[in-house]
Short mmCIF file of C-alpha atoms in Angstrom, two decimals:
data_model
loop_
_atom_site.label_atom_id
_atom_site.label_comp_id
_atom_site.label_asym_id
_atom_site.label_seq_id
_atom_site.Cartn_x
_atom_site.Cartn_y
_atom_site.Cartn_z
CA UNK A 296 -109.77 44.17 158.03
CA UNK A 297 -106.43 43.43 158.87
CA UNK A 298 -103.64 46.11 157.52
CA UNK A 299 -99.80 46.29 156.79
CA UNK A 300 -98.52 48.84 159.54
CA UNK A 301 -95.53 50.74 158.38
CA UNK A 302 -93.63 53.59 161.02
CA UNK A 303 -92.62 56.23 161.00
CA UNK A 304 -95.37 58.19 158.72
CA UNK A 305 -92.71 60.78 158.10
CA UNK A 306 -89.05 60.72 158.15
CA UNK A 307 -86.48 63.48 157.71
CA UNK A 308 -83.26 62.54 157.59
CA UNK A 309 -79.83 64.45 156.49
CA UNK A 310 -77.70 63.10 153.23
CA UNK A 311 -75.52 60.09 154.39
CA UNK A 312 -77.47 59.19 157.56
CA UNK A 313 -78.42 55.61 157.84
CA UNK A 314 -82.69 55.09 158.21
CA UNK A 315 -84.65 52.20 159.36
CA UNK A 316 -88.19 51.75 157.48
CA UNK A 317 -90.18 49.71 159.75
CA UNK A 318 -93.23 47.26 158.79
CA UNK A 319 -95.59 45.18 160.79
CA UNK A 320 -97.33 42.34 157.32
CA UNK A 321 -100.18 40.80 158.37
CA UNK A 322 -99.81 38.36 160.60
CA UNK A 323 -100.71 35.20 158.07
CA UNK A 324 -98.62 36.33 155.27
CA UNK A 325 -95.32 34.69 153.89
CA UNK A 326 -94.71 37.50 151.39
CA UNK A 327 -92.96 40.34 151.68
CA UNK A 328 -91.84 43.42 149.68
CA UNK A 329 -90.81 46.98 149.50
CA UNK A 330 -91.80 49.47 146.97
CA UNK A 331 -91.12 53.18 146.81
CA UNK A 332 -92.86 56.46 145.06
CA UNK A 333 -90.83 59.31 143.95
CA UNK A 334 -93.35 62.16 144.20
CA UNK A 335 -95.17 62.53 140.65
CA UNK A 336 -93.75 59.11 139.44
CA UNK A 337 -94.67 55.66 139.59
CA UNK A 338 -94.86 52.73 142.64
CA UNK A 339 -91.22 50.76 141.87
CA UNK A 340 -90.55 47.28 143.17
CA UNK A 341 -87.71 47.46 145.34
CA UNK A 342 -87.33 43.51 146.51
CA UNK A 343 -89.42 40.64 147.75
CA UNK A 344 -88.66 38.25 150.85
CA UNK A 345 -89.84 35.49 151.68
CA UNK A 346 -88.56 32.51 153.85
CA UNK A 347 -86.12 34.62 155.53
CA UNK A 348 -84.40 35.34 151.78
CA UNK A 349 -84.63 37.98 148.91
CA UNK A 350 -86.57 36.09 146.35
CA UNK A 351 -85.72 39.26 143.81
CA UNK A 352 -84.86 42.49 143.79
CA UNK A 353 -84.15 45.50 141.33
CA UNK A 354 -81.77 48.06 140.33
CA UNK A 355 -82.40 50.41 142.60
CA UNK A 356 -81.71 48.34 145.40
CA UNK A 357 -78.05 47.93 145.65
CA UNK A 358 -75.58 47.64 148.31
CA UNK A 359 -76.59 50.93 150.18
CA UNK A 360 -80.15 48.76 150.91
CA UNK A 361 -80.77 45.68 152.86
CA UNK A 362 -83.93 44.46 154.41
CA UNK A 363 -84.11 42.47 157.73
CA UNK A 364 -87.27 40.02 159.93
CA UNK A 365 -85.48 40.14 162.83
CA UNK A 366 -88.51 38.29 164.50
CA UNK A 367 -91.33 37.01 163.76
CA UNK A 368 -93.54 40.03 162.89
CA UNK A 369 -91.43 42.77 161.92
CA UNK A 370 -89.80 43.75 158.48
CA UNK A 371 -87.53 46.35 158.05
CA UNK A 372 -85.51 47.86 155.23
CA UNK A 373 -82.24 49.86 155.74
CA UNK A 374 -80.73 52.38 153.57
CA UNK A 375 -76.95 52.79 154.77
CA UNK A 376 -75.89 56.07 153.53
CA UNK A 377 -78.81 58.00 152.23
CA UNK A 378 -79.04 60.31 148.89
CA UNK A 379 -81.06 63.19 148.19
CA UNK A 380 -82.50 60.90 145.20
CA UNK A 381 -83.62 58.45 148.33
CA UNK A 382 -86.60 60.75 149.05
CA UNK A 383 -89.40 59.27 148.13
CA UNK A 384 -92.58 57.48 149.21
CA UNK A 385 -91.46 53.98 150.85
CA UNK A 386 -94.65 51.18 150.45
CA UNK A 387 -94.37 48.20 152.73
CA UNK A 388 -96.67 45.03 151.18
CA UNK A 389 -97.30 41.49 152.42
CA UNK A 390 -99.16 38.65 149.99
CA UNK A 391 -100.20 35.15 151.18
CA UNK A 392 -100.21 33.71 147.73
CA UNK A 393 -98.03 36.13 145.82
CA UNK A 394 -100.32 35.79 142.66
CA UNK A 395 -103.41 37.29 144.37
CA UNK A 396 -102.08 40.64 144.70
CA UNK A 397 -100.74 42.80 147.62
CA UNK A 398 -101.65 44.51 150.74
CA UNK A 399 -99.64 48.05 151.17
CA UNK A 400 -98.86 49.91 154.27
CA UNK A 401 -100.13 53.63 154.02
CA UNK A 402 -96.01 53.93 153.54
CA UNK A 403 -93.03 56.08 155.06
CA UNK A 404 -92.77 59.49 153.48
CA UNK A 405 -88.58 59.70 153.30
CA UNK A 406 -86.97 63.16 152.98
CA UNK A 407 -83.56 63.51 152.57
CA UNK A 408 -81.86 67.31 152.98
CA UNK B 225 -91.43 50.78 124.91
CA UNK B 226 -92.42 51.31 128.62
CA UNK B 227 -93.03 47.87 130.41
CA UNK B 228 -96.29 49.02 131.17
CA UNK B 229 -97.93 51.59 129.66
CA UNK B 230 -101.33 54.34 130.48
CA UNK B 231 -102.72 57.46 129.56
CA UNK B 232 -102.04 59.87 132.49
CA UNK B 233 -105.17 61.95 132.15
CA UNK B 234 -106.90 63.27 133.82
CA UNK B 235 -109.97 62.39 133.12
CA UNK B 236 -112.93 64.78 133.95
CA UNK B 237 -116.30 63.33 134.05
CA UNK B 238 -119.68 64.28 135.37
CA UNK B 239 -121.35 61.94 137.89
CA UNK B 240 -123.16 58.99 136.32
CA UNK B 241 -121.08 58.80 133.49
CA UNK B 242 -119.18 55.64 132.53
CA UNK B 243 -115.68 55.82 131.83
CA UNK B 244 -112.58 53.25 130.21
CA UNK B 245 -109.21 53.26 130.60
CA UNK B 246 -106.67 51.26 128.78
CA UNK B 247 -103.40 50.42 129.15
CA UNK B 248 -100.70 48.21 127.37
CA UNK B 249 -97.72 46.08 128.52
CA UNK B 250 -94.67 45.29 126.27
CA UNK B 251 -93.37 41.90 128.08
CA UNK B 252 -96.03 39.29 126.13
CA UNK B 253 -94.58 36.66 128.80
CA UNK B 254 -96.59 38.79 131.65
CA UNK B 255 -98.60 36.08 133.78
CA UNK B 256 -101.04 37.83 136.22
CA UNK B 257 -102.41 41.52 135.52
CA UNK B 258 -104.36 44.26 138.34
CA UNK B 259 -105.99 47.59 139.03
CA UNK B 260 -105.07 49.33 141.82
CA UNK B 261 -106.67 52.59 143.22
CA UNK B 262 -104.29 55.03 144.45
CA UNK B 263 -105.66 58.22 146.28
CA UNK B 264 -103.43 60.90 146.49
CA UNK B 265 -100.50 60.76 148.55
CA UNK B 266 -101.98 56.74 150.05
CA UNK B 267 -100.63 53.57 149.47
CA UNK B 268 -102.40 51.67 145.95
CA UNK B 269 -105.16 49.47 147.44
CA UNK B 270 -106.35 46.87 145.27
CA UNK B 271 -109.38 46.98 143.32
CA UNK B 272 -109.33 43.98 140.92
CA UNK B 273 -107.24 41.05 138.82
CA UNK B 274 -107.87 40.94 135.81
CA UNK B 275 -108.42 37.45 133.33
CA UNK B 276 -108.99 36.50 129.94
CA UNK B 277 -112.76 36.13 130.21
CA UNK B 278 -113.30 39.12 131.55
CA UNK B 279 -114.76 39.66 135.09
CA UNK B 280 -116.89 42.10 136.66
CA UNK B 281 -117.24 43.80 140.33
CA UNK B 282 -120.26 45.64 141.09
CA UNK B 283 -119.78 48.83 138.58
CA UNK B 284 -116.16 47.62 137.34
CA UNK B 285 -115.40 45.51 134.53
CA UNK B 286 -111.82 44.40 133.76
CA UNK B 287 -110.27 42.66 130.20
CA UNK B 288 -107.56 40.94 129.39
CA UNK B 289 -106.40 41.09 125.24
CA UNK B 290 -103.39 38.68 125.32
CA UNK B 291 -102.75 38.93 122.07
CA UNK B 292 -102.81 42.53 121.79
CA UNK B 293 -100.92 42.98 125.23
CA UNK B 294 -104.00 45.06 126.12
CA UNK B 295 -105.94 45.54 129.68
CA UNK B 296 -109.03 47.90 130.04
CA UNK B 297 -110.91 48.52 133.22
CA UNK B 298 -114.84 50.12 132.36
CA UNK B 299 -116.39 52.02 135.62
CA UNK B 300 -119.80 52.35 135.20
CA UNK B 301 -122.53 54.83 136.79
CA UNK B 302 -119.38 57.05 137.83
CA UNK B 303 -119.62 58.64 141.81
CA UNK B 304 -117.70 61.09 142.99
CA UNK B 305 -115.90 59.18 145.08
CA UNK B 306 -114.22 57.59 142.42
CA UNK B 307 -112.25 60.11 142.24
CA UNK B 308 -108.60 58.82 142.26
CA UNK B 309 -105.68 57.53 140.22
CA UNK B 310 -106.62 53.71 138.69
CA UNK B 311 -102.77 51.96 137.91
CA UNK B 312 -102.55 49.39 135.64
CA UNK B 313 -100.18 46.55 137.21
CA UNK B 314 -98.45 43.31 135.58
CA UNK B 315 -96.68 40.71 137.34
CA UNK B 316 -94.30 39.94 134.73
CA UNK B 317 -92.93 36.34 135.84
CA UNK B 318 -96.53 35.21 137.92
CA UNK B 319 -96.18 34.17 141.21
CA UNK B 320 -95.84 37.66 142.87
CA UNK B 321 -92.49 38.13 142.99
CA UNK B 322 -92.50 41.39 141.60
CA UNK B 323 -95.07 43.76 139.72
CA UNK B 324 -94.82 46.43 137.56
CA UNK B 325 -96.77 49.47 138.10
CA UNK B 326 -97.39 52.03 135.19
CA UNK B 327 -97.78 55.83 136.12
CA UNK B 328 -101.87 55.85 136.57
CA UNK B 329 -104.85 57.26 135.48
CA UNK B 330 -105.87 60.34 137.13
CA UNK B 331 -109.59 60.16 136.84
CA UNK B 332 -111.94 63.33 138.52
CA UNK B 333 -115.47 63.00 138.85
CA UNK B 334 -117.01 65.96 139.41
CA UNK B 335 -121.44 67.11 139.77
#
């Protein structure tokens, strides 16, 4: 079955660092997003992509976040200067259709110190 | 009024049993409506959409109440593995752009 392949598992990184999340969507799918998990709360939407744009994105991701397909199978989302408040459970997802629902990556596990 | 709201749980049942969980949205303009799984500390996989009529997979059965911004998902025959938190998502606008996840059901079935 094909997968969403998100690296590193595990990232420790100290406060005001820069990070790259890397993702790998499936290889047939136009959609893509990022979500993130703060431990004990719920999946938030981040920001979708698709046709090399931001199609939307929320609150949380303001000018300290920027997402990037620098080719054609990579997608990767940036935080500039991270925050303690940035650790968190980072979800990668790709859709062909949007509407059908998502694939997730098992994630990046973020820790900030 | 949270966008999309669940009853955390958790819920303890014994194998076998059936089990509901409900959950409400507050945005009556929502388009498209899921249930993810979620195992601890794993990525939500999808387990169904949900639609007006009603539809059914294997032991799960999903509804839609538009009118009472209402979405239940019924598990059936209950195995242990289970065993995980069941979110409730809406896709507010339709077309994927975003969805909004509420905070899950923890359920635990145990022998």
């Amino acid at each position: 079955e094909p997968e969403v392949t998100q690296t590193p598992s595990h990232q420790v990184t100290q406060m005001g660092q820069e990070v790259i999340l890397r993702c790998v969507p499936i290889s047939n799918h136009l959609y893509f997003y990022w979500y993130r998990q703060i431990l004990g709360q719920k999946v938030e939407f981040l920001v979708s992509f698709y046709n090399n744009e931001i199609s939307e994105k929320s609150e949380i991701f303001d000018d300290q976040f920027s997402v990037e397909r620098p080719d054609g199978s990579n997608f990767t989302l940036k935080i500039r200067s991270t925050k303690l408040e940035d650790s968190a459970m980072y979800f990668c997802a790709s859709s062909d259709r949007g509407y059908y629902g998502y694939t997730f990556g098992s994630g990046t596990r973020l820790t900030v110190v | 009024r949270k966008e999309v709201e669940q009853d955390p749980g958790p819920f303890n049942v014994p194998e076998g049993a059936t089990v509901a969980f409900n959950c409400t949205y507050s945005n009556s303009a929502s388009q498209s409506f899921f249930w993810y799984r979620q195992d601890c500390r794993k990525e939500p996989k999808l387990l169904m959409s949900v639609y007006s009529s009603g539809n059914e997979d294997g032991r799960f059965t999903a509804q839609l109440n538009r009118a009472s911004q209402y979405i239940s998902l019924l598990i059936r025959d209950s195995k242990l593995s289970d065993s995980a938190t069941y979110l409730c998502v809406v896709d507010p606008a339709g077309g994927g752009n975003k969805l909004t996840f509420g905070t899950g059901t923890q359920l635990k079935v145990e022998l």
